[in-house]
């Protein structure tokens, strides 16, 4: 910042001593250096960094949970061999030794109210989280000197809502696991997809809470001073 101010002051003094071409060149050079130094001094509050990193990680994990067919799984006896049958929100799989076959979920399982609610809430969570990340990017705006704190805080509320929409079907599915289209031949238990969903929702909640702190995060004095210096104007008489 001191370098840019020095060049900017040199530009002013050069008007009185040099020709017009030199004045223009010095002024342009001082302006470019001042912009470069301002970008290098740009600071994004740590809570915003935590939020903008955690939220996309959570979105990816929730997306994996929605697609993978391991919401519930259990052994099934096939005579001499024992296979592992697993069900997801969209397809079922049967794994026997080194072979694995998958097919769309059966009609009975597909029509279960818990499965239908889980589908709707998980897809809603993905959509809401994606919207929250877009709003957070606009609020944090790393390419500018100062973030829009209210916009970033509002995005945190949206991402917290997305995490809540993800936790609800996971809790419902886990609690009523043995009542979902019961199969007398298989004793089901929670699968790995549930863990992906839990991890994703936790990342979303942490990211949303971090971004929500933007409402109360005070502005630093140094940032305010640098912003005032950046807004100073000079009358140039060419």
PDB file of N, CA and C in Angstrom, residues 41-96:
ATOM      1  N   UNK A  41      -3.667  -7.255  -0.877  1.00  0.00           N
ATOM      2  CA  UNK A  41      -4.035  -7.009   0.518  1.00  0.00           C
ATOM      3  C   UNK A  41      -5.463  -7.436   0.839  1.00  0.00           C
ATOM      4  N   UNK A  42      -6.181  -7.948  -0.157  1.00  0.00           N
ATOM      5  CA  UNK A  42      -7.570  -8.333   0.033  1.00  0.00           C
ATOM      6  C   UNK A  42      -7.657  -9.490   1.030  1.00  0.00           C
ATOM      7  N   UNK A  43      -8.577  -9.392   1.966  1.00  0.00           N
ATOM      8  CA  UNK A  43      -8.706 -10.405   2.999  1.00  0.00           C
ATOM      9  C   UNK A  43     -10.139 -10.902   3.073  1.00  0.00           C
ATOM     10  N   UNK A  44     -10.295 -12.210   3.032  1.00  0.00           N
ATOM     11  CA  UNK A  44     -11.600 -12.837   3.221  1.00  0.00           C
ATOM     12  C   UNK A  44     -11.652 -13.392   4.636  1.00  0.00           C
ATOM     13  N   UNK A  45     -12.669 -13.048   5.424  1.00  0.00           N
ATOM     14  CA  UNK A  45     -12.748 -13.521   6.809  1.00  0.00           C
ATOM     15  C   UNK A  45     -12.685 -15.049   6.877  1.00  0.00           C
ATOM     16  N   UNK A  46     -11.989 -15.602   7.854  1.00  0.00           N
ATOM     17  CA  UNK A  46     -11.870 -17.066   7.983  1.00  0.00           C
ATOM     18  C   UNK A  46     -13.205 -17.805   8.012  1.00  0.00           C
ATOM     19  N   UNK A  47     -14.258 -17.302   8.713  1.00  0.00           N
ATOM     20  CA  UNK A  47     -15.530 -18.040   8.671  1.00  0.00           C
ATOM     21  C   UNK A  47     -16.088 -18.200   7.262  1.00  0.00           C
ATOM     22  N   UNK A  48     -15.898 -17.182   6.427  1.00  0.00           N
ATOM     23  CA  UNK A  48     -16.382 -17.291   5.050  1.00  0.00           C
ATOM     24  C   UNK A  48     -15.595 -18.344   4.278  1.00  0.00           C
ATOM     25  N   UNK A  49     -14.284 -18.410   4.526  1.00  0.00           N
ATOM     26  CA  UNK A  49     -13.469 -19.418   3.852  1.00  0.00           C
ATOM     27  C   UNK A  49     -13.915 -20.818   4.267  1.00  0.00           C
ATOM     28  N   UNK A  50     -14.152 -20.993   5.571  1.00  0.00           N
ATOM     29  CA  UNK A  50     -14.619 -22.296   6.062  1.00  0.00           C
ATOM     30  C   UNK A  50     -15.961 -22.648   5.428  1.00  0.00           C
ATOM     31  N   UNK A  51     -16.837 -21.676   5.345  1.00  0.00           N
ATOM     32  CA  UNK A  51     -18.162 -21.937   4.786  1.00  0.00           C
ATOM     33  C   UNK A  51     -18.134 -22.279   3.318  1.00  0.00           C
ATOM     34  N   UNK A  52     -17.354 -21.526   2.524  1.00  0.00           N
ATOM     35  CA  UNK A  52     -17.353 -21.742   1.077  1.00  0.00           C
ATOM     36  C   UNK A  52     -16.605 -23.007   0.713  1.00  0.00           C
ATOM     37  N   UNK A  53     -15.795 -23.550   1.636  1.00  0.00           N
ATOM     38  CA  UNK A  53     -15.115 -24.826   1.392  1.00  0.00           C
ATOM     39  C   UNK A  53     -15.969 -26.000   1.877  1.00  0.00           C
ATOM     40  N   UNK A  54     -16.577 -25.860   3.050  1.00  0.00           N
ATOM     41  CA  UNK A  54     -17.345 -26.970   3.640  1.00  0.00           C
ATOM     42  C   UNK A  54     -18.625 -27.261   2.871  1.00  0.00           C
ATOM     43  N   UNK A  55     -19.300 -26.223   2.415  1.00  0.00           N
ATOM     44  CA  UNK A  55     -20.590 -26.424   1.743  1.00  0.00           C
ATOM     45  C   UNK A  55     -20.466 -27.263   0.462  1.00  0.00           C
ATOM     46  N   UNK A  56     -19.521 -26.979  -0.441  1.00  0.00           N
ATOM     47  CA  UNK A  56     -19.395 -27.844  -1.627  1.00  0.00           C
ATOM     48  C   UNK A  56     -18.995 -29.272  -1.290  1.00  0.00           C
ATOM     49  N   UNK A  57     -18.145 -29.443  -0.256  1.00  0.00           N
ATOM     50  CA  UNK A  57     -17.786 -30.804   0.161  1.00  0.00           C
ATOM     51  C   UNK A  57     -19.035 -31.557   0.610  1.00  0.00           C
ATOM     52  N   UNK A  58     -19.869 -30.883   1.404  1.00  0.00           N
ATOM     53  CA  UNK A  58     -21.113 -31.514   1.830  1.00  0.00           C
ATOM     54  C   UNK A  58     -22.029 -31.831   0.675  1.00  0.00           C
ATOM     55  N   UNK A  59     -22.095 -30.940  -0.300  1.00  0.00           N
ATOM     56  CA  UNK A  59     -22.943 -31.173  -1.475  1.00  0.00           C
ATOM     57  C   UNK A  59     -22.504 -32.421  -2.226  1.00  0.00           C
ATOM     58  N   UNK A  60     -21.206 -32.588  -2.399  1.00  0.00           N
ATOM     59  CA  UNK A  60     -20.687 -33.765  -3.108  1.00  0.00           C
ATOM     60  C   UNK A  60     -21.013 -35.050  -2.340  1.00  0.00           C
ATOM     61  N   UNK A  61     -20.829 -35.029  -1.022  1.00  0.00           N
ATOM     62  CA  UNK A  61     -21.105 -36.222  -0.220  1.00  0.00           C
ATOM     63  C   UNK A  61     -22.594 -36.579  -0.250  1.00  0.00           C
ATOM     64  N   UNK A  62     -23.446 -35.586  -0.181  1.00  0.00           N
ATOM     65  CA  UNK A  62     -24.891 -35.853  -0.259  1.00  0.00           C
ATOM     66  C   UNK A  62     -25.256 -36.394  -1.637  1.00  0.00           C
ATOM     67  N   UNK A  63     -24.636 -35.866  -2.665  1.00  0.00           N
ATOM     68  CA  UNK A  63     -24.882 -36.361  -4.023  1.00  0.00           C
ATOM     69  C   UNK A  63     -24.492 -37.821  -4.138  1.00  0.00           C
ATOM     70  N   UNK A  64     -23.362 -38.190  -3.544  1.00  0.00           N
ATOM     71  CA  UNK A  64     -22.934 -39.593  -3.540  1.00  0.00           C
ATOM     72  C   UNK A  64     -23.946 -40.453  -2.795  1.00  0.00           C
ATOM     73  N   UNK A  65     -24.449 -39.951  -1.678  1.00  0.00           N
ATOM     74  CA  UNK A  65     -25.438 -40.713  -0.900  1.00  0.00           C
ATOM     75  C   UNK A  65     -26.716 -40.945  -1.691  1.00  0.00           C
ATOM     76  N   UNK A  66     -27.110 -39.965  -2.482  1.00  0.00           N
ATOM     77  CA  UNK A  66     -28.340 -40.100  -3.266  1.00  0.00           C
ATOM     78  C   UNK A  66     -28.179 -41.148  -4.369  1.00  0.00           C
ATOM     79  N   UNK A  67     -27.012 -41.208  -4.978  1.00  0.00           N
ATOM     80  CA  UNK A  67     -26.822 -42.090  -6.129  1.00  0.00           C
ATOM     81  C   UNK A  67     -26.478 -43.522  -5.744  1.00  0.00           C
ATOM     82  N   UNK A  68     -25.734 -43.712  -4.683  1.00  0.00           N
ATOM     83  CA  UNK A  68     -25.259 -45.060  -4.355  1.00  0.00           C
ATOM     84  C   UNK A  68     -26.392 -45.933  -3.807  1.00  0.00           C
ATOM     85  N   UNK A  69     -26.387 -47.229  -4.125  1.00  0.00           N
ATOM     86  CA  UNK A  69     -27.481 -48.130  -3.716  1.00  0.00           C
ATOM     87  C   UNK A  69     -27.184 -48.892  -2.426  1.00  0.00           C
ATOM     88  N   UNK A  70     -26.623 -48.230  -1.439  1.00  0.00           N
ATOM     89  CA  UNK A  70     -26.320 -48.898  -0.172  1.00  0.00           C
ATOM     90  C   UNK A  70     -26.994 -48.213   1.010  1.00  0.00           C
ATOM     91  N   UNK A  71     -28.271 -47.884   0.851  1.00  0.00           N
ATOM     92  CA  UNK A  71     -28.992 -47.308   1.984  1.00  0.00           C
ATOM     93  C   UNK A  71     -29.307 -48.394   3.017  1.00  0.00           C
ATOM     94  N   UNK A  72     -29.568 -49.572   2.549  1.00  0.00           N
ATOM     95  CA  UNK A  72     -29.719 -50.717   3.447  1.00  0.00           C
ATOM     96  C   UNK A  72     -29.115 -51.932   2.765  1.00  0.00           C
ATOM     97  N   UNK A  73     -28.584 -52.838   3.528  1.00  0.00           N
ATOM     98  CA  UNK A  73     -27.983 -54.033   2.953  1.00  0.00           C
ATOM     99  C   UNK A  73     -28.032 -55.173   3.963  1.00  0.00           C
ATOM    100  N   UNK A  74     -28.009 -56.387   3.447  1.00  0.00           N
ATOM    101  CA  UNK A  74     -28.066 -57.555   4.302  1.00  0.00           C
ATOM    102  C   UNK A  74     -27.769 -58.822   3.519  1.00  0.00           C
ATOM    103  N   UNK A  75     -27.387 -59.879   4.200  1.00  0.00           N
ATOM    104  CA  UNK A  75     -27.069 -61.148   3.527  1.00  0.00           C
ATOM    105  C   UNK A  75     -28.328 -61.883   3.095  1.00  0.00           C
ATOM    106  N   UNK A  76     -28.213 -62.597   1.998  1.00  0.00           N
ATOM    107  CA  UNK A  76     -29.314 -63.404   1.505  1.00  0.00           C
ATOM    108  C   UNK A  76     -28.762 -64.777   1.124  1.00  0.00           C
ATOM    109  N   UNK A  77     -29.456 -65.821   1.548  1.00  0.00           N
ATOM    110  CA  UNK A  77     -28.999 -67.194   1.329  1.00  0.00           C
ATOM    111  C   UNK A  77     -29.432 -67.685  -0.047  1.00  0.00           C
ATOM    112  N   UNK A  78     -28.436 -68.079  -0.847  1.00  0.00           N
ATOM    113  CA  UNK A  78     -28.703 -68.602  -2.188  1.00  0.00           C
ATOM    114  C   UNK A  78     -28.285 -70.062  -2.294  1.00  0.00           C
ATOM    115  N   UNK A  79     -28.616 -70.831  -1.297  1.00  0.00           N
ATOM    116  CA  UNK A  79     -28.228 -72.230  -1.305  1.00  0.00           C
ATOM    117  C   UNK A  79     -26.832 -72.426  -0.756  1.00  0.00           C
ATOM    118  N   UNK A  80     -25.898 -72.745  -1.639  1.00  0.00           N
ATOM    119  CA  UNK A  80     -24.520 -72.957  -1.212  1.00  0.00           C
ATOM    120  C   UNK A  80     -23.762 -71.649  -0.988  1.00  0.00           C
ATOM    121  N   UNK A  81     -24.250 -70.589  -1.570  1.00  0.00           N
ATOM    122  CA  UNK A  81     -23.557 -69.297  -1.475  1.00  0.00           C
ATOM    123  C   UNK A  81     -24.417 -68.286  -0.719  1.00  0.00           C
ATOM    124  N   UNK A  82     -23.751 -67.308  -0.144  1.00  0.00           N
ATOM    125  CA  UNK A  82     -24.420 -66.214   0.549  1.00  0.00           C
ATOM    126  C   UNK A  82     -24.055 -64.915  -0.158  1.00  0.00           C
ATOM    127  N   UNK A  83     -25.055 -64.232  -0.659  1.00  0.00           N
ATOM    128  CA  UNK A  83     -24.851 -62.969  -1.361  1.00  0.00           C
ATOM    129  C   UNK A  83     -25.268 -61.806  -0.460  1.00  0.00           C
ATOM    130  N   UNK A  84     -24.897 -60.624  -0.873  1.00  0.00           N
ATOM    131  CA  UNK A  84     -25.253 -59.400  -0.144  1.00  0.00           C
ATOM    132  C   UNK A  84     -26.193 -58.584  -1.029  1.00  0.00           C
ATOM    133  N   UNK A  85     -27.398 -58.354  -0.526  1.00  0.00           N
ATOM    134  CA  UNK A  85     -28.385 -57.569  -1.256  1.00  0.00           C
ATOM    135  C   UNK A  85     -28.445 -56.171  -0.638  1.00  0.00           C
ATOM    136  N   UNK A  86     -28.462 -55.165  -1.486  1.00  0.00           N
ATOM    137  CA  UNK A  86     -28.497 -53.780  -1.016  1.00  0.00           C
ATOM    138  C   UNK A  86     -29.522 -53.002  -1.820  1.00  0.00           C
ATOM    139  N   UNK A  87     -30.133 -52.040  -1.150  1.00  0.00           N
ATOM    140  CA  UNK A  87     -31.145 -51.187  -1.777  1.00  0.00           C
ATOM    141  C   UNK A  87     -30.782 -49.728  -1.558  1.00  0.00           C
ATOM    142  N   UNK A  88     -31.003 -48.932  -2.595  1.00  0.00           N
ATOM    143  CA  UNK A  88     -30.831 -47.490  -2.505  1.00  0.00           C
ATOM    144  C   UNK A  88     -32.128 -46.791  -2.808  1.00  0.00           C
ATOM    145  N   UNK A  89     -32.051 -45.527  -3.110  1.00  0.00           N
ATOM    146  CA  UNK A  89     -33.261 -44.778  -3.448  1.00  0.00           C
ATOM    147  C   UNK A  89     -33.712 -45.030  -4.877  1.00  0.00           C
ATOM    148  N   UNK A  90     -32.783 -45.484  -5.733  1.00  0.00           N
ATOM    149  CA  UNK A  90     -33.115 -45.620  -7.145  1.00  0.00           C
ATOM    150  C   UNK A  90     -32.886 -47.022  -7.694  1.00  0.00           C
ATOM    151  N   UNK A  91     -32.007 -47.795  -7.094  1.00  0.00           N
ATOM    152  CA  UNK A  91     -31.736 -49.123  -7.614  1.00  0.00           C
ATOM    153  C   UNK A  91     -31.347 -50.084  -6.497  1.00  0.00           C
ATOM    154  N   UNK A  92     -31.449 -51.374  -6.806  1.00  0.00           N
ATOM    155  CA  UNK A  92     -31.056 -52.439  -5.891  1.00  0.00           C
ATOM    156  C   UNK A  92     -29.920 -53.230  -6.524  1.00  0.00           C
ATOM    157  N   UNK A  93     -29.077 -53.828  -5.686  1.00  0.00           N
ATOM    158  CA  UNK A  93     -27.921 -54.573  -6.171  1.00  0.00           C
ATOM    159  C   UNK A  93     -27.799 -55.896  -5.421  1.00  0.00           C
ATOM    160  N   UNK A  94     -27.226 -56.872  -6.101  1.00  0.00           N
ATOM    161  CA  UNK A  94     -26.938 -58.168  -5.517  1.00  0.00           C
ATOM    162  C   UNK A  94     -25.481 -58.491  -5.823  1.00  0.00           C
ATOM    163  N   UNK A  95     -24.697 -58.661  -4.761  1.00  0.00           N
ATOM    164  CA  UNK A  95     -23.268 -58.894  -4.913  1.00  0.00           C
ATOM    165  C   UNK A  95     -22.932 -60.294  -4.431  1.00  0.00           C
ATOM    166  N   UNK A  96     -22.313 -61.081  -5.316  1.00  0.00           N
ATOM    167  CA  UNK A  96     -21.914 -62.451  -5.001  1.00  0.00           C
ATOM    168  C   UNK A  96     -20.461 -62.641  -5.411  1.00  0.00           C
TER     169      UNK A  96
END
